[in-house]
Tab-separated table of C-alpha atoms in Angstrom:
chain	number	residue	atom	x	y	z
A	1334	MET	CA	0.022	0.000	0.016
A	1335	THR	CA	1.265	3.520	-0.843
A	1336	PHE	CA	0.224	6.893	0.607
A	1337	ALA	CA	-3.032	8.369	-0.711
A	1338	HIS	CA	-4.174	11.943	-0.363
A	1339	LEU	CA	-7.585	11.757	1.410
A	1340	HIS	CA	-8.412	15.500	1.598
A	1341	VAL	CA	-8.247	17.206	-1.827
A	1342	HIS	CA	-10.182	20.193	-3.168
A	1343	SER	CA	-10.932	20.926	-6.780
A	1344	HIS	CA	-12.631	24.043	-8.333
A	1345	TYR	CA	-15.919	22.387	-7.337
A	1346	SER	CA	-15.168	23.685	-3.855
A	1347	MET	CA	-17.067	26.724	-5.097
A	1348	MET	CA	-15.164	30.022	-4.971
A	1349	ARG	CA	-12.313	28.460	-3.025
A	1350	GLY	CA	-10.544	25.718	-5.046
A	1351	PRO	CA	-8.372	26.897	-7.960
A	1352	GLU	CA	-7.592	23.516	-9.486
A	1353	ARG	CA	-9.366	21.626	-12.179
A	1354	ILE	CA	-9.889	17.932	-11.650
A	1355	GLU	CA	-7.660	17.169	-14.698
A	1356	ALA	CA	-4.753	19.032	-12.995
A	1357	LEU	CA	-5.215	17.011	-9.782
A	1358	ILE	CA	-5.165	13.722	-11.738
A	1359	THR	CA	-2.083	14.802	-13.556
A	1360	ALA	CA	-0.446	15.615	-10.251
A	1361	ALA	CA	-1.237	12.192	-8.878
A	1362	GLN	CA	0.197	10.544	-11.944
A	1363	GLN	CA	3.357	12.562	-11.783
A	1364	HIS	CA	3.893	11.464	-8.165
A	1365	GLY	CA	3.235	7.763	-9.001
A	1366	MET	CA	-0.016	7.678	-7.014
A	1367	ASP	CA	-2.893	5.556	-8.282
A	1368	ARG	CA	-5.649	7.123	-6.177
A	1369	PHE	CA	-6.798	10.132	-4.150
A	1370	ALA	CA	-10.005	11.294	-2.524
A	1371	LEU	CA	-11.910	14.209	-4.020
A	1372	THR	CA	-13.320	16.028	-0.987
A	1373	ASP	CA	-14.928	19.306	-2.067
A	1374	THR	CA	-16.539	21.517	0.404
A	1375	ASN	CA	-20.156	20.624	1.257
A	1376	ALA	CA	-20.541	19.086	-2.147
A	1377	LEU	CA	-20.212	16.180	-4.587
A	1378	TYR	CA	-20.583	18.417	-7.659
A	1379	GLY	CA	-17.461	17.068	-9.343
A	1380	PHE	CA	-17.689	13.414	-8.306
A	1381	VAL	CA	-19.183	12.001	-11.568
A	1382	PHE	CA	-16.659	13.952	-13.719
A	1383	TYR	CA	-13.865	12.823	-11.366
A	1384	ARG	CA	-14.905	9.243	-11.600
A	1385	GLN	CA	-15.096	9.380	-15.394
A	1386	MET	CA	-11.639	10.895	-15.598
A	1387	CYS	CA	-10.255	8.271	-13.200
A	1388	ALA	CA	-11.650	5.515	-15.384
A	1389	GLU	CA	-9.999	7.124	-18.452
A	1390	THR	CA	-6.565	7.480	-16.752
A	1391	GLY	CA	-6.439	4.236	-14.682
A	1392	LEU	CA	-6.815	5.847	-11.290
A	1393	THR	CA	-8.969	4.587	-8.563
A	1394	PRO	CA	-11.486	7.138	-7.241
A	1395	ILE	CA	-12.414	7.698	-3.595
A	1396	ALA	CA	-15.641	9.446	-2.704
A	1397	GLY	CA	-15.718	12.119	0.001
A	1398	ALA	CA	-16.536	15.652	1.035
A	1399	GLU	CA	-15.402	18.298	3.534
A	1400	LEU	CA	-18.349	19.299	5.762
A	1401	LEU	CA	-18.513	22.638	7.450
A	1402	GLU	CA	-20.804	23.712	10.251
A	1403	LYS	CA	-23.202	26.515	9.242
A	1404	ASP	CA	-21.239	29.176	11.137
A	1405	THR	CA	-17.810	28.261	9.834
A	1406	ALA	CA	-18.309	29.322	6.140
A	1407	HIS	CA	-15.402	31.745	6.358
A	1408	ALA	CA	-13.440	30.146	9.218
A	1409	ALA	CA	-9.789	29.279	8.987
A	1410	PRO	CA	-8.900	26.061	7.102
A	1411	GLY	CA	-8.454	23.372	9.646
A	1412	GLY	CA	-10.481	25.243	12.299
A	1413	ARG	CA	-13.228	23.848	14.499
A	1414	GLY	CA	-16.515	22.698	12.977
A	1415	ARG	CA	-14.891	20.909	10.027
A	1416	ALA	CA	-14.613	17.285	9.036
A	1417	VAL	CA	-13.873	15.162	6.051
A	1418	LEU	CA	-16.251	12.256	5.380
A	1419	LEU	CA	-15.098	9.404	3.281
A	1420	ALA	CA	-17.528	6.720	1.899
A	1421	ARG	CA	-16.790	3.095	2.304
A	1422	GLY	CA	-18.822	1.391	-0.435
A	1423	ARG	CA	-22.243	2.258	-1.873
A	1424	ASN	CA	-23.939	2.405	1.544
A	1425	GLY	CA	-21.295	4.942	2.630
A	1426	TYR	CA	-21.940	6.998	-0.476
A	1427	ALA	CA	-25.662	7.101	0.305
A	1428	SER	CA	-24.891	8.177	3.875
A	1429	LEU	CA	-22.621	10.872	2.565
A	1430	CYS	CA	-25.318	12.186	0.268
A	1431	HIS	CA	-27.770	12.236	3.142
A	1432	VAL	CA	-25.396	14.383	5.329
A	1433	ILE	CA	-24.577	16.782	2.425
A	1434	THR	CA	-28.312	17.174	1.755
A	1435	ALA	CA	-28.894	18.025	5.375
A	1436	ARG	CA	-26.094	20.595	5.217
A	1437	HIS	CA	-27.772	22.455	2.381
A	1438	LEU	CA	-31.400	22.148	3.569
A	1439	ASP	CA	-31.387	22.105	7.371
A	1440	PRO	CA	-30.838	25.577	8.996
A	1441	GLY	CA	-29.877	23.680	12.206
A	1442	PHE	CA	-27.389	21.414	10.527
A	1443	SER	CA	-24.849	19.847	12.851
A	1444	ILE	CA	-21.972	17.571	11.809
A	1445	ASP	CA	-22.256	15.828	15.128
A	1446	ARG	CA	-26.013	15.224	14.894
A	1447	ASP	CA	-26.364	14.482	11.250
A	1448	VAL	CA	-23.367	12.130	10.972
A	1449	ARG	CA	-25.024	10.168	13.835
A	1450	ARG	CA	-28.241	9.997	11.854
A	1451	HIS	CA	-26.457	8.740	8.737
A	1452	ALA	CA	-23.416	6.919	9.978
A	1453	ALA	CA	-23.499	3.758	7.950
A	1454	ASP	CA	-20.127	3.016	6.313
A	1455	LEU	CA	-18.708	6.580	6.835
A	1456	VAL	CA	-15.229	7.400	7.974
A	1457	LEU	CA	-14.564	10.758	9.648
A	1458	LEU	CA	-11.276	12.681	9.619
A	1459	SER	CA	-11.051	15.894	11.584
A	1460	GLU	CA	-8.720	18.302	13.323
A	1461	ASP	CA	-11.559	19.254	15.688
A	1462	PRO	CA	-11.102	17.321	18.993
A	1463	ARG	CA	-14.733	18.037	19.910
A	1464	LEU	CA	-16.043	16.135	16.910
A	1465	LEU	CA	-13.564	13.342	17.256
A	1466	GLU	CA	-14.534	12.704	20.917
A	1467	SER	CA	-18.238	13.096	20.245
A	1468	LEU	CA	-18.497	10.839	17.215
A	1469	ARG	CA	-15.991	8.084	18.076
A	1470	ASP	CA	-18.732	5.753	19.116
A	1471	SER	CA	-20.803	6.322	15.918
A	1472	VAL	CA	-18.319	6.111	13.068
A	1473	PRO	CA	-14.600	5.299	12.730
A	1474	VAL	CA	-12.814	8.616	13.512
A	1475	TYR	CA	-9.239	9.714	12.724
A	1476	ALA	CA	-7.417	12.731	13.977
A	1477	GLU	CA	-6.365	14.505	10.823
A	1478	LEU	CA	-2.670	15.412	10.929
A	1479	VAL	CA	-1.937	18.252	8.493
A	1480	PRO	CA	1.835	19.171	8.383
A	1481	GLY	CA	2.584	22.500	9.937
A	1482	ARG	CA	-0.899	23.013	11.300
A	1483	GLY	CA	-0.574	21.944	15.006
A	1484	ASP	CA	-0.192	18.263	14.053
A	1485	ARG	CA	2.106	17.392	16.950
A	1486	PRO	CA	-0.242	18.588	19.776
A	1487	LEU	CA	-3.210	16.951	18.018
A	1488	ARG	CA	-1.342	13.646	17.695
A	1489	ALA	CA	-0.443	13.699	21.433
A	1490	TRP	CA	-4.053	14.436	22.339
A	1491	ALA	CA	-5.294	11.627	20.061
A	1492	ARG	CA	-2.901	9.057	21.345
A	1493	ALA	CA	-3.845	9.862	24.893
A	1494	ARG	CA	-7.479	8.997	24.044
A	1495	GLY	CA	-6.815	6.065	21.828
A	1496	ILE	CA	-7.930	7.767	18.650
A	1497	PRO	CA	-5.986	6.834	15.536
A	1498	CYS	CA	-4.364	9.530	13.348
A	1499	VAL	CA	-4.274	9.910	9.589
A	1500	ALA	CA	-2.031	12.090	7.409
A	1501	THR	CA	-3.454	14.557	4.921
A	1502	ASN	CA	-2.280	17.822	3.365
A	1503	ASP	CA	-5.708	19.531	2.891
A	1504	VAL	CA	-4.749	19.866	-0.749
A	1505	HIS	CA	-5.812	23.018	-2.535
A	1506	PHE	CA	-3.053	23.473	-5.127
A	1507	THR	CA	-1.014	21.417	-7.574
A	1508	ARG	CA	1.717	24.081	-7.490
A	1509	PRO	CA	2.281	27.046	-5.169
A	1510	GLU	CA	1.495	29.619	-7.908
A	1511	SER	CA	-2.160	28.516	-7.787
A	1512	ARG	CA	-2.547	30.211	-4.432
A	1513	ARG	CA	-3.011	33.584	-6.205
A	1514	LEU	CA	-6.072	32.321	-7.995
A	1515	HIS	CA	-7.370	30.895	-4.691
A	1516	GLN	CA	-6.920	34.339	-3.124
A	1517	ILE	CA	-8.718	35.969	-5.986
A	1518	LEU	CA	-11.701	33.568	-5.646
A	1519	ARG	CA	-11.944	34.319	-1.951
A	1520	ALA	CA	-11.866	38.047	-2.686
A	1521	ILE	CA	-14.609	37.799	-5.302
A	1522	ASP	CA	-16.714	35.658	-2.950
A	1523	ARG	CA	-16.339	38.174	-0.196
A	1524	ASN	CA	-16.869	41.052	-2.563
A	1525	THR	CA	-13.709	42.802	-1.386
A	1526	THR	CA	-10.232	43.540	-2.585
A	1527	LEU	CA	-7.256	41.152	-2.422
A	1528	GLU	CA	-5.582	43.047	0.478
A	1529	ARG	CA	-8.721	42.759	2.603
A	1530	VAL	CA	-9.103	38.973	2.434
A	1531	PRO	CA	-8.269	37.781	5.931
A	1532	ALA	CA	-5.245	35.581	6.080
A	1533	ASP	CA	-7.084	32.925	8.068
A	1534	ASP	CA	-9.529	32.539	5.202
A	1535	LEU	CA	-6.818	31.330	2.847
A	1536	ALA	CA	-5.219	27.940	2.534
A	1537	GLU	CA	-1.521	27.970	3.405
A	1538	ILE	CA	0.904	27.951	0.560
A	1539	GLY	CA	2.097	24.455	1.587
A	1540	ARG	CA	-1.283	22.873	0.847
A	1541	VAL	CA	-0.002	21.367	-2.372
A	1542	PHE	CA	-0.510	17.897	-3.920
A	1543	ALA	CA	2.724	16.672	-2.349
A	1544	SER	CA	4.556	13.492	-3.202
A	1545	ALA	CA	4.520	10.530	-0.816
A	1546	ALA	CA	8.184	11.194	-0.013
A	1547	SER	CA	7.414	14.764	0.905
A	1548	MET	CA	4.597	13.748	3.181
A	1549	GLU	CA	6.761	11.088	4.837
A	1550	ALA	CA	9.530	13.722	5.435
A	1551	ARG	CA	7.066	16.249	6.890
A	1552	LEU	CA	5.309	13.705	9.133
A	1553	ALA	CA	8.324	11.494	9.985
A	1554	HIS	CA	7.176	11.671	13.670
A	1555	ALA	CA	3.846	10.068	12.848
A	1556	PRO	CA	4.452	6.964	10.629
A	1557	GLU	CA	1.220	5.371	11.797
A	1558	ALA	CA	-0.713	8.363	10.269
A	1559	LEU	CA	0.953	7.738	6.901
A	1560	GLU	CA	0.142	4.050	7.151
A	1561	ASN	CA	-3.494	4.829	7.902
A	1562	ALA	CA	-3.799	7.086	4.949
A	1563	ALA	CA	-2.583	4.266	2.723
A	1564	ARG	CA	-4.948	1.796	4.331
A	1565	LEU	CA	-8.010	4.042	4.122
A	1566	GLY	CA	-7.121	4.695	0.527
A	1567	GLU	CA	-7.519	0.998	-0.082
A	1568	GLU	CA	-10.695	0.553	2.043
A	1569	CYS	CA	-12.592	3.582	0.634
A	1570	ALA	CA	-11.920	2.985	-3.032
A	1571	VAL	CA	-15.046	3.307	-5.180
A	1572	ASP	CA	-15.960	-0.154	-6.435
A	1573	TRP	CA	-19.655	0.057	-7.145
A	1574	GLU	CA	-21.164	0.442	-10.603
A	1575	MET	CA	-22.513	3.799	-11.855
A	1576	GLY	CA	-23.852	5.112	-15.127
A	1577	GLN	CA	-27.022	3.086	-15.380
A	1578	THR	CA	-30.055	5.259	-15.340
A	1579	VAL	CA	-32.675	4.255	-12.744
A	1580	PHE	CA	-36.150	5.423	-13.626
A	1581	PRO	CA	-38.901	5.823	-11.050
A	1582	SER	CA	-41.647	3.215	-11.302
A	1583	TYR	CA	-45.134	4.153	-12.560
A	1584	PRO	CA	-47.847	3.216	-10.050
A	1585	LEU	CA	-48.821	-0.298	-11.205
A	1586	ASP	CA	-52.360	-0.447	-9.945
A	1587	LYS	CA	-53.646	-1.707	-13.308
A	1588	GLY	CA	-51.024	-4.118	-14.517
A	1589	ALA	CA	-47.476	-4.039	-15.856
A	1590	ALA	CA	-46.130	-0.751	-17.102
A	1591	PHE	CA	-45.676	-1.907	-20.675
A	1592	GLU	CA	-49.272	-3.232	-20.910
A	1593	ILE	CA	-50.557	0.063	-19.545
A	1594	LEU	CA	-48.481	1.926	-22.108
A	1595	ARG	CA	-49.775	-0.259	-24.973
A	1596	ALA	CA	-53.382	0.207	-23.892
A	1597	ARG	CA	-52.884	4.035	-23.733
A	1598	CYS	CA	-51.425	4.027	-27.169
A	1599	GLU	CA	-54.234	1.946	-28.632
A	1600	ALA	CA	-56.751	4.461	-27.229
A	1601	GLY	CA	-54.600	7.283	-28.575
A	1602	ILE	CA	-54.858	5.818	-32.095
A	1603	VAL	CA	-58.585	6.176	-32.117
A	1604	HIS	CA	-58.254	9.776	-30.856
A	1605	ARG	CA	-55.593	10.797	-33.314
A	1606	TYR	CA	-56.425	8.716	-36.422
A	1607	GLY	CA	-59.928	7.432	-36.008
A	1608	LYS	CA	-61.176	3.847	-36.013
A	1609	ARG	CA	-59.470	2.887	-39.238
A	1610	PRO	CA	-55.936	4.158	-39.168
A	1611	HIS	CA	-53.530	3.563	-42.046
A	1612	PRO	CA	-51.510	0.305	-41.680
A	1613	ASP	CA	-48.346	2.444	-41.449
A	1614	VAL	CA	-49.597	3.834	-38.131
A	1615	GLN	CA	-49.962	0.366	-36.618
A	1616	ALA	CA	-46.617	-0.832	-37.981
A	1617	ARG	CA	-44.930	2.324	-36.647
A	1618	LEU	CA	-46.449	1.900	-33.195
A	1619	GLN	CA	-45.481	-1.731	-32.920
A	1620	ARG	CA	-41.920	-0.955	-33.926
A	1621	GLU	CA	-41.587	1.844	-31.408
A	1622	LEU	CA	-43.234	-0.188	-28.597
A	1623	ALA	CA	-40.877	-3.072	-29.271
A	1624	ILE	CA	-37.823	-0.791	-28.771
A	1625	ILE	CA	-39.299	0.935	-25.766
A	1626	ARG	CA	-39.981	-2.471	-24.147
A	1627	GLU	CA	-36.451	-3.764	-24.929
A	1628	LYS	CA	-34.857	-0.694	-23.472
A	1629	GLY	CA	-37.018	-0.655	-20.395
A	1630	PHE	CA	-38.447	2.844	-20.907
A	1631	SER	CA	-42.216	2.131	-20.446
A	1632	ASP	CA	-42.341	3.741	-17.000
A	1633	TYR	CA	-40.573	6.861	-18.342
A	1634	PHE	CA	-43.230	7.527	-20.999
A	1635	LEU	CA	-46.113	6.949	-18.549
A	1636	ILE	CA	-44.600	9.307	-15.990
A	1637	VAL	CA	-44.060	12.006	-18.649
A	1638	GLU	CA	-47.692	11.509	-19.744
A	1639	ALA	CA	-48.849	11.835	-16.124
A	1640	ILE	CA	-47.103	15.193	-15.950
A	1641	THR	CA	-48.207	16.626	-19.270
A	1642	SER	CA	-51.852	15.427	-18.865
A	1643	ARG	CA	-52.308	18.055	-16.172
A	1644	THR	CA	-52.987	20.729	-18.747
A	1645	PRO	CA	-53.893	20.816	-22.459
A	1646	ARG	CA	-51.480	23.765	-23.102
A	1647	ILE	CA	-48.290	21.953	-23.619
A	1648	CYS	CA	-45.799	21.571	-26.471
A	1649	GLY	CA	-43.480	18.593	-26.635
A	1650	ARG	CA	-40.589	19.396	-28.894
A	1651	GLY	CA	-37.140	18.310	-29.987
A	1652	SER	CA	-36.348	14.777	-31.064
A	1653	GLY	CA	-39.276	13.390	-28.929
A	1654	ALA	CA	-41.573	14.734	-31.628
A	1655	ALA	CA	-40.370	11.846	-33.818
A	1656	SER	CA	-42.142	9.350	-31.622
A	1657	ILE	CA	-45.656	8.107	-32.341
A	1658	VAL	CA	-45.948	6.858	-28.830
A	1659	ALA	CA	-45.372	10.396	-27.492
A	1660	TYR	CA	-47.952	11.613	-30.046
A	1661	LEU	CA	-50.523	9.122	-29.114
A	1662	LEU	CA	-50.100	9.873	-25.374
A	1663	GLY	CA	-50.634	13.605	-26.076
A	1664	ILE	CA	-47.080	14.521	-25.034
A	1665	THR	CA	-46.378	15.912	-28.491
A	1666	HIS	CA	-48.780	17.272	-31.204
A	1667	VAL	CA	-46.923	16.591	-34.449
A	1668	ASP	CA	-47.878	13.491	-36.433
A	1669	PRO	CA	-44.584	11.683	-37.059
A	1670	VAL	CA	-46.161	9.333	-39.657
A	1671	ARG	CA	-47.611	12.192	-41.776
A	1672	HIS	CA	-44.385	14.126	-41.635
A	1673	ASN	CA	-42.106	11.040	-42.022
A	1674	LEU	CA	-40.142	11.823	-38.912
A	1675	PHE	CA	-37.232	9.502	-38.123
A	1676	PHE	CA	-37.825	7.686	-34.723
A	1677	GLU	CA	-34.276	6.485	-34.442
A	1678	ARG	CA	-33.101	10.108	-34.035
A	1679	PHE	CA	-34.931	9.941	-30.737
A	1680	LEU	CA	-34.492	6.316	-29.668
A	1681	SER	CA	-32.853	3.211	-31.171
A	1682	PRO	CA	-31.564	-0.103	-29.964
A	1683	GLU	CA	-27.968	1.054	-30.341
A	1684	ARG	CA	-28.355	4.287	-28.392
A	1685	LYS	CA	-27.083	4.149	-24.853
A	1686	ASP	CA	-28.547	7.466	-23.669
A	1687	PRO	CA	-31.980	7.471	-22.086
A	1688	PRO	CA	-34.792	9.251	-23.855
A	1689	ASP	CA	-35.126	12.973	-23.297
A	1690	ILE	CA	-38.519	14.558	-24.059
A	1691	ASP	CA	-38.568	18.369	-23.954
A	1692	VAL	CA	-41.949	19.824	-22.952
A	1693	ASP	CA	-42.931	23.492	-22.789
A	1694	PHE	CA	-45.675	24.556	-20.405
A	1695	ALA	CA	-47.660	27.810	-20.501
A	1696	TRP	CA	-45.811	30.481	-18.552
A	1697	ASP	CA	-48.714	31.062	-16.162
A	1698	GLU	CA	-49.057	27.307	-15.394
A	1699	ARG	CA	-45.529	26.023	-15.321
A	1700	ASP	CA	-44.659	26.885	-11.648
A	1701	ALA	CA	-47.839	25.451	-10.260
A	1702	ILE	CA	-47.366	22.144	-12.187
A	1703	GLN	CA	-43.815	21.994	-11.048
A	1704	LEU	CA	-44.817	22.322	-7.410
A	1705	GLU	CA	-47.583	19.740	-7.834
A	1706	VAL	CA	-45.124	17.185	-9.265
A	1707	LEU	CA	-42.591	17.810	-6.479
A	1708	ALA	CA	-45.192	17.528	-3.728
A	1709	GLU	CA	-46.803	14.398	-5.113
A	1710	ASN	CA	-43.409	12.638	-5.495
A	1711	GLY	CA	-42.128	13.481	-2.020
A	1712	ALA	CA	-39.640	16.224	-2.453
A	1713	PRO	CA	-36.756	16.287	-1.570
A	1714	VAL	CA	-36.679	12.447	-1.060
A	1715	ARG	CA	-37.760	11.284	-4.464
A	1716	ALA	CA	-37.943	14.426	-6.574
A	1717	ALA	CA	-35.755	17.410	-7.063
A	1718	MET	CA	-34.766	20.146	-9.517
A	1719	VAL	CA	-31.574	19.514	-11.428
A	1720	ALA	CA	-28.751	21.979	-10.691
A	1721	ASN	CA	-26.293	23.107	-13.266
A	1722	HIS	CA	-22.922	24.867	-12.842
A	1723	VAL	CA	-22.703	28.393	-14.068
A	1724	GLY	CA	-19.000	29.059	-14.956
A	1725	PHE	CA	-16.984	32.173	-15.375
A	1726	GLN	CA	-17.033	33.582	-18.851
A	1727	GLN	CA	-14.307	35.738	-20.369
A	1728	ARG	CA	-15.852	39.217	-19.890
A	1729	GLY	CA	-17.213	38.416	-16.414
A	1730	ALA	CA	-13.903	36.903	-15.236
A	1731	ILE	CA	-11.952	39.935	-16.354
A	1732	HIS	CA	-14.488	42.263	-14.711
A	1733	GLU	CA	-14.573	40.478	-11.410
A	1734	ILE	CA	-10.853	39.990	-11.101
A	1735	ALA	CA	-10.153	43.677	-11.979
A	1736	LYS	CA	-12.541	44.720	-9.214
A	1737	VAL	CA	-10.711	42.788	-6.574
A	1738	TYR	CA	-7.441	44.310	-7.739
A	1739	GLY	CA	-9.046	47.655	-6.841
A	1740	LEU	CA	-9.341	49.129	-10.324
A	1741	PRO	CA	-12.079	51.731	-10.938
A	1742	GLU	CA	-15.188	50.682	-12.844
A	1743	ALA	CA	-14.500	53.110	-15.699
A	1744	GLU	CA	-11.099	51.568	-16.370
A	1745	ILE	CA	-12.525	48.014	-16.227
A	1746	MET	CA	-15.325	48.955	-18.677
A	1747	ASN	CA	-12.798	50.482	-21.044
A	1748	ILE	CA	-11.418	46.957	-21.555
A	1749	THR	CA	-14.463	44.672	-21.273
A	1750	ARG	CA	-16.620	46.730	-23.641
A	1751	ARG	CA	-14.109	46.088	-26.462
A	1752	LEU	CA	-14.124	42.305	-25.989
A	1753	GLN	CA	-15.519	40.207	-28.796
A	1754	GLY	CA	-15.301	36.467	-29.282
A	1755	HIS	CA	-12.977	34.152	-27.385
A	1756	TRP	CA	-9.223	34.354	-26.850
A	1757	GLY	CA	-8.669	30.594	-27.317
A	1758	GLN	CA	-5.164	29.405	-26.429
A	1759	GLU	CA	-3.281	32.533	-27.200
A	1760	ASP	CA	-1.555	34.888	-24.771
A	1761	PRO	CA	-4.282	37.340	-23.798
A	1762	ILE	CA	-2.124	40.478	-23.951
A	1763	GLU	CA	-0.612	39.581	-27.383
A	1764	GLY	CA	-4.017	38.582	-28.707
A	1765	MET	CA	-5.628	41.816	-27.688
A	1766	GLN	CA	-2.799	43.979	-28.923
A	1767	ARG	CA	-3.209	42.549	-32.390
A	1768	ARG	CA	-6.900	43.632	-32.496
A	1769	PRO	CA	-7.773	47.064	-33.788
A	1770	ARG	CA	-10.197	47.655	-30.878
A	1771	PHE	CA	-7.331	47.690	-28.397
A	1772	ARG	CA	-4.956	49.802	-30.462
A	1773	ASP	CA	-5.068	52.766	-28.045
A	1774	VAL	CA	-5.065	50.662	-24.889
A	1775	ASP	CA	-1.849	50.524	-22.777
A	1776	PHE	CA	-1.887	47.302	-20.768
A	1777	GLU	CA	0.078	48.505	-17.836
A	1778	PRO	CA	0.334	46.488	-14.612
A	1779	PRO	CA	-1.718	44.926	-13.047
A	1780	TRP	CA	-3.555	44.244	-16.340
A	1781	PRO	CA	-1.197	41.470	-17.605
A	1782	GLU	CA	-1.797	39.506	-14.360
A	1783	ILE	CA	-5.489	40.224	-14.370
A	1784	LEU	CA	-5.924	38.960	-17.913
A	1785	ALA	CA	-3.720	35.827	-17.259
A	1786	GLN	CA	-5.732	35.018	-14.180
A	1787	ALA	CA	-8.996	35.598	-16.058
A	1788	GLN	CA	-7.869	33.190	-18.747
A	1789	ALA	CA	-7.072	30.560	-15.986
A	1790	LEU	CA	-10.456	31.218	-14.273
A	1791	GLU	CA	-12.587	30.902	-17.432
A	1792	GLY	CA	-14.888	27.897	-17.130
A	1793	HIS	CA	-14.567	27.489	-13.404
A	1794	PRO	CA	-17.844	27.034	-11.581
A	1795	ARG	CA	-19.137	30.417	-10.305
A	1796	HIS	CA	-22.462	29.342	-8.783
A	1797	LEU	CA	-25.340	26.938	-9.138
A	1798	ALA	CA	-28.484	27.463	-11.198
A	1799	VAL	CA	-31.637	25.270	-11.754
């Protein structure tokens, strides 16, 4: 077993982490490590991407997250009210999801209380003696030794109480230079200038993705902590399957889902085509039903129909309009037989992606229908809105970074209003100086650094949307 980093932040630690997952994986490979735990703050936003990249590069993923108490959002890294949770197996991943959900939804969230509620197959690492003492009977706990951050006193305290130690580096950077972008993110998040960001809100410059040899040298006095990091890296490796879509089941009070779907479609033929439809209609229906049955999507069509049947003012669009099943159920209103629409563009035996039916609702009914669906399906347990990550774009990144550098709005606008298109891979200063729009602009410091940092920041998650 070799040392594994068990506390690592990517840029999915919103407005704190400067590193992309790709950079972290590259760092692990350069140090000869075959695994590390992605433990972003209060979130699993990057886990699926991280797992996919690990599969592509031959690394072994480890699922985890850093949890903060509600009143420690701006507390010093390593301070009280913080813990890293690692999942051991699929049950541990479910427990981790429950705790993270409570962190976002419960105003009275407590690491102590909510980890007790969802303790199955979790491992807790923390520098907070209170949490370690309180939770030692609920989950396996480890005193987290971070080099240079009071690790010796914490080790002595843990040994006196029989609590094992584990070595981490609370990784924020792949190289020391990344700390500047970290400082910029914290300034933007606090809506202040770089000089006014409290020092205790910043990760120390030593929080890099260090090699195993470096960690051994810095924690030579705690060999058992290094051994525990390697062992937990083995125990907490993700080994369960993902990637298969699990649809909710349609209430089966009248038989199997496929038979219900077939009966609805037969009734829909009479409504759409009359009692004597053209043979092409029946042939098209049977072909589609066979594929839907083979792919296991009967429940999906019935659930979409249950949602769209709440109002006549709907418009199913996109590739779903090529399905006669959707047309017969009233989900779409375009006849795919008459217009010779290609069903395989929407669904085919070879396609691995699940069906995706886009439906527009009337603007004055949409919110009410949404609330009804969420309420009837037991939100937030079985139904939720899907979040997407809104990233920094070129103009916005330049504007926000220039603000934290303390530049006046007029000077910032003089640059951003001239921007057109995308700078691609070129040097931002050289690229702009070649453009006529910037002929009279003198890019004096700190503009070269602002533009370089904006280029690095582009695409990083800025906030969540629905």
